[in-house]
Amino acid sequence: MVHIENLNFGYTGQEILSIPRIEIREGQHMMILGNSGSGKTTLLHILGGLLKPKEGKVTIDGIDLYKQSATARDKYRGRSIGLVFQKPHLISALTVQGNLLLAQYLSGMAQDKDRIRAVLSELDLVDKINARVKRLSQGEQQRVTIARALLNKPRVILADEPTASLDDDNSSRVINLLKGQAEKNGASLIIATHDQRVKKEFDLHLDLNES
């Protein structure tokens, strides 16, 4: 499903990442651990096709990301990669449905209100479908970002620090929600975090502090 080989990323005189090999099979989930500045968000952006590595190969579901043109890579990301950022990046003046319709449009997929309703139902948000984002709680906004990541039934879900600001109960709930949705959609979940509380939830670990 996800394959990395001889990956290097950095700037002149500063190496940020050097990873010889990662292999994640279909349906497997991985946790990227690391302190602030260790490169975990950088790695997530590389996996998401957002940041080209200096060297190396990144393959997802048989597609070599960085042999694609920027346009083809953007289209592939919209179809096959779900991104959950640290900040929601939602348009506060729009409704929940409006934000999700916009996400479908920008990814080049058909706008599908039935799919939106189905995903929101899974996340206990369907009653908020016509609510403006600015009126949602922080937790509700986070679930909307998860809904956005799941809309197009991605092959890979990438989540950046999804539990960083949460207490123990909500941290566990978000991880279980992400894993459950990944498994329901046959996707692999990869999260980047410094949160040791959720380590037990993942079979595969990459600790960038040790690399």
Tab-separated table of C-alpha atoms in Angstrom:
chain	number	residue	atom	x	y	z
A	1	MET	CA	0.000	0.000	0.000
A	2	VAL	CA	2.610	2.593	1.122
A	3	HIS	CA	6.272	2.186	0.265
A	4	ILE	CA	9.143	4.569	0.974
A	5	GLU	CA	12.693	3.909	-0.180
A	6	ASN	CA	15.876	5.936	0.395
A	7	LEU	CA	13.970	9.069	1.367
A	8	ASN	CA	15.924	12.217	2.132
A	9	PHE	CA	14.652	15.714	2.736
A	10	GLY	CA	16.418	18.846	3.898
A	11	TYR	CA	17.794	22.220	3.037
A	12	THR	CA	21.342	23.324	2.314
A	13	GLY	CA	23.443	22.278	5.276
A	14	GLN	CA	20.458	20.889	7.207
A	15	GLU	CA	19.113	17.353	6.880
A	16	ILE	CA	15.605	16.981	8.303
A	17	LEU	CA	14.711	13.432	7.283
A	18	SER	CA	16.620	10.343	6.218
A	19	ILE	CA	14.561	7.140	6.014
A	20	PRO	CA	15.976	4.061	4.264
A	21	ARG	CA	12.698	2.147	3.975
A	22	ILE	CA	9.085	1.977	5.168
A	23	GLU	CA	6.548	-0.631	4.094
A	24	ILE	CA	2.890	-0.435	5.159
A	25	ARG	CA	0.636	-3.175	3.857
A	26	GLU	CA	-3.002	-2.681	2.958
A	27	GLY	CA	-5.106	-2.228	6.084
A	28	GLN	CA	-2.106	-1.642	8.362
A	29	HIS	CA	-1.889	1.518	10.468
A	30	MET	CA	1.274	3.358	11.515
A	31	MET	CA	2.171	5.938	14.123
A	32	ILE	CA	4.989	8.420	13.425
A	33	LEU	CA	6.440	9.561	16.741
A	34	GLY	CA	8.765	12.456	17.315
A	35	ASN	CA	9.421	15.591	19.273
A	36	SER	CA	8.722	19.031	17.846
A	37	GLY	CA	11.128	19.642	14.971
A	38	SER	CA	11.854	15.953	14.372
A	39	GLY	CA	10.323	16.037	10.882
A	40	LYS	CA	7.088	14.113	11.468
A	41	THR	CA	4.844	16.750	9.877
A	42	THR	CA	7.322	17.042	7.014
A	43	LEU	CA	7.085	13.285	6.458
A	44	LEU	CA	3.287	13.434	6.510
A	45	HIS	CA	3.346	16.206	3.895
A	46	ILE	CA	5.684	14.125	1.721
A	47	LEU	CA	3.336	11.138	2.012
A	48	GLY	CA	0.435	13.403	1.087
A	49	GLY	CA	2.096	14.590	-2.100
A	50	LEU	CA	2.426	18.123	-0.735
A	51	LEU	CA	6.206	18.325	-0.368
A	52	LYS	CA	8.682	16.791	-2.807
A	53	PRO	CA	11.619	14.993	-1.184
A	54	LYS	CA	15.188	15.789	-2.112
A	55	GLU	CA	15.776	12.119	-2.915
A	56	GLY	CA	13.893	8.851	-2.744
A	57	LYS	CA	10.748	7.108	-3.846
A	58	VAL	CA	7.242	7.345	-2.372
A	59	THR	CA	4.703	4.868	-3.730
A	60	ILE	CA	1.056	4.647	-2.657
A	61	ASP	CA	-1.149	1.881	-4.028
A	62	GLY	CA	1.284	1.368	-6.900
A	63	ILE	CA	1.469	5.065	-7.817
A	64	ASP	CA	4.926	6.663	-7.670
A	65	LEU	CA	3.856	10.075	-6.339
A	66	TYR	CA	6.833	12.110	-7.420
A	67	LYS	CA	6.997	10.724	-10.937
A	68	GLN	CA	3.581	12.317	-11.482
A	69	SER	CA	3.157	15.875	-12.678
A	70	ALA	CA	2.020	18.361	-10.017
A	71	THR	CA	-1.465	18.394	-11.586
A	72	ALA	CA	-1.723	14.595	-11.657
A	73	ARG	CA	-0.448	14.424	-8.073
A	74	ASP	CA	-3.099	16.925	-6.932
A	75	LYS	CA	-5.833	14.867	-8.616
A	76	TYR	CA	-4.551	11.663	-7.061
A	77	ARG	CA	-4.473	13.280	-3.608
A	78	GLY	CA	-8.061	14.452	-4.013
A	79	ARG	CA	-9.220	10.960	-4.952
A	80	SER	CA	-7.086	8.713	-2.788
A	81	ILE	CA	-5.526	10.538	0.197
A	82	GLY	CA	-7.509	11.898	3.142
A	83	LEU	CA	-5.782	14.664	5.113
A	84	VAL	CA	-6.574	15.647	8.707
A	85	PHE	CA	-4.513	18.722	9.583
A	86	GLN	CA	-3.737	20.083	13.061
A	87	LYS	CA	-5.989	23.070	12.376
A	88	PRO	CA	-9.395	22.573	10.761
A	89	HIS	CA	-8.862	24.909	7.756
A	90	LEU	CA	-12.627	25.166	7.343
A	91	ILE	CA	-14.473	28.189	5.961
A	92	SER	CA	-16.232	29.457	9.045
A	93	ALA	CA	-18.963	31.364	7.198
A	94	LEU	CA	-20.106	28.248	5.310
A	95	THR	CA	-22.270	25.462	6.656
A	96	VAL	CA	-20.863	22.004	7.332
A	97	GLN	CA	-22.424	20.758	4.096
A	98	GLY	CA	-21.075	23.785	2.217
A	99	ASN	CA	-17.534	23.023	3.341
A	100	LEU	CA	-17.866	19.392	2.283
A	101	LEU	CA	-19.417	20.240	-1.089
A	102	LEU	CA	-16.509	22.621	-1.677
A	103	ALA	CA	-14.030	19.858	-0.783
A	104	GLN	CA	-15.650	17.526	-3.328
A	105	TYR	CA	-15.565	20.238	-5.987
A	106	LEU	CA	-11.913	21.124	-5.368
A	107	SER	CA	-10.877	17.460	-5.522
A	108	GLY	CA	-12.502	17.111	-8.957
A	109	MET	CA	-15.063	14.612	-7.675
A	110	ALA	CA	-18.799	14.799	-8.231
A	111	GLN	CA	-20.667	16.732	-5.551
A	112	ASP	CA	-22.707	14.116	-3.735
A	113	LYS	CA	-25.014	15.229	-0.928
A	114	ASP	CA	-26.003	11.634	-0.151
A	115	ARG	CA	-22.359	10.723	0.477
A	116	ILE	CA	-21.945	13.788	2.689
A	117	ARG	CA	-24.991	12.842	4.745
A	118	ALA	CA	-23.760	9.248	5.072
A	119	VAL	CA	-20.315	10.302	6.342
A	120	LEU	CA	-21.769	12.843	8.774
A	121	SER	CA	-24.121	10.172	10.109
A	122	GLU	CA	-21.137	7.898	10.817
A	123	LEU	CA	-19.533	10.707	12.802
A	124	ASP	CA	-22.701	11.699	14.708
A	125	LEU	CA	-22.786	15.051	12.926
A	126	VAL	CA	-25.766	14.793	10.595
A	127	ASP	CA	-27.785	17.099	12.864
A	128	LYS	CA	-25.135	19.775	12.205
A	129	ILE	CA	-25.275	19.504	8.407
A	130	ASN	CA	-26.780	22.979	7.981
A	131	ALA	CA	-24.939	24.603	10.903
A	132	ARG	CA	-22.313	27.210	10.174
A	133	VAL	CA	-18.848	26.026	11.123
A	134	LYS	CA	-18.190	29.052	13.333
A	135	ARG	CA	-21.002	27.881	15.625
A	136	LEU	CA	-19.515	24.414	16.154
A	137	SER	CA	-17.443	23.340	19.146
A	138	GLN	CA	-13.753	22.541	18.670
A	139	GLY	CA	-14.510	18.829	18.831
A	140	GLU	CA	-17.289	19.136	16.252
A	141	GLN	CA	-15.001	21.070	13.921
A	142	GLN	CA	-12.411	18.327	14.274
A	143	ARG	CA	-14.981	15.719	13.286
A	144	VAL	CA	-15.910	17.809	10.238
A	145	THR	CA	-12.251	17.705	9.150
A	146	ILE	CA	-12.333	13.919	9.568
A	147	ALA	CA	-15.535	13.814	7.485
A	148	ARG	CA	-13.815	15.860	4.786
A	149	ALA	CA	-10.878	13.433	4.768
A	150	LEU	CA	-13.229	10.455	4.371
A	151	LEU	CA	-15.539	11.853	1.696
A	152	ASN	CA	-13.875	10.261	-1.309
A	153	LYS	CA	-13.201	6.885	0.347
A	154	PRO	CA	-9.413	7.388	0.372
A	155	ARG	CA	-6.877	4.584	0.303
A	156	VAL	CA	-4.715	6.364	2.894
A	157	ILE	CA	-5.691	8.693	5.759
A	158	LEU	CA	-2.975	11.017	7.092
A	159	ALA	CA	-3.583	12.781	10.413
A	160	ASP	CA	-1.260	15.380	11.942
A	161	GLU	CA	-1.336	15.590	15.768
A	162	PRO	CA	-5.043	14.683	16.004
A	163	THR	CA	-4.920	14.294	19.811
A	164	ALA	CA	-2.461	17.019	20.804
A	165	SER	CA	-4.944	19.287	22.590
A	166	LEU	CA	-7.310	16.605	23.911
A	167	ASP	CA	-7.737	15.018	27.320
A	168	ASP	CA	-7.302	11.257	27.771
A	169	ASP	CA	-10.928	10.302	27.093
A	170	ASN	CA	-11.273	12.421	23.963
A	171	SER	CA	-7.820	11.401	22.751
A	172	SER	CA	-8.826	7.743	22.842
A	173	ARG	CA	-12.160	8.531	21.208
A	174	VAL	CA	-10.561	10.351	18.255
A	175	ILE	CA	-8.017	7.578	17.619
A	176	ASN	CA	-10.736	4.905	17.764
A	177	LEU	CA	-12.858	7.015	15.430
A	178	LEU	CA	-10.045	7.392	12.901
A	179	LYS	CA	-9.093	3.713	13.060
A	180	GLY	CA	-12.709	2.603	12.821
A	181	GLN	CA	-13.366	4.778	9.787
A	182	ALA	CA	-10.117	3.662	8.129
A	183	GLU	CA	-11.042	0.019	8.612
A	184	LYS	CA	-14.605	0.594	7.394
A	185	ASN	CA	-13.255	2.157	4.197
A	186	GLY	CA	-10.380	-0.307	3.733
A	187	ALA	CA	-7.812	2.466	4.201
A	188	SER	CA	-4.476	2.650	5.983
A	189	LEU	CA	-4.218	5.254	8.750
A	190	ILE	CA	-0.939	7.072	9.385
A	191	ILE	CA	-0.756	9.612	12.194
A	192	ALA	CA	2.089	11.909	13.200
A	193	THR	CA	2.200	12.761	16.885
A	194	HIS	CA	4.327	13.250	19.980
A	195	ASP	CA	1.450	11.856	22.091
A	196	GLN	CA	2.717	8.671	23.757
A	197	ARG	CA	-0.778	7.946	25.162
A	198	VAL	CA	-1.973	6.477	21.851
A	199	LYS	CA	1.093	4.364	21.080
A	200	LYS	CA	-0.629	1.181	22.230
A	201	GLU	CA	-3.291	1.634	19.543
A	202	PHE	CA	-0.793	1.044	16.709
A	203	ASP	CA	1.152	-2.049	15.660
A	204	LEU	CA	3.620	-0.140	13.472
A	205	HIS	CA	5.747	2.686	14.889
A	206	LEU	CA	8.346	4.975	13.398
A	207	ASP	CA	10.203	7.001	16.018
A	208	LEU	CA	11.993	9.887	14.329
A	209	ASN	CA	13.835	10.684	17.546
A	210	GLU	CA	15.750	7.447	16.995
A	211	SER	CA	16.359	7.785	13.271
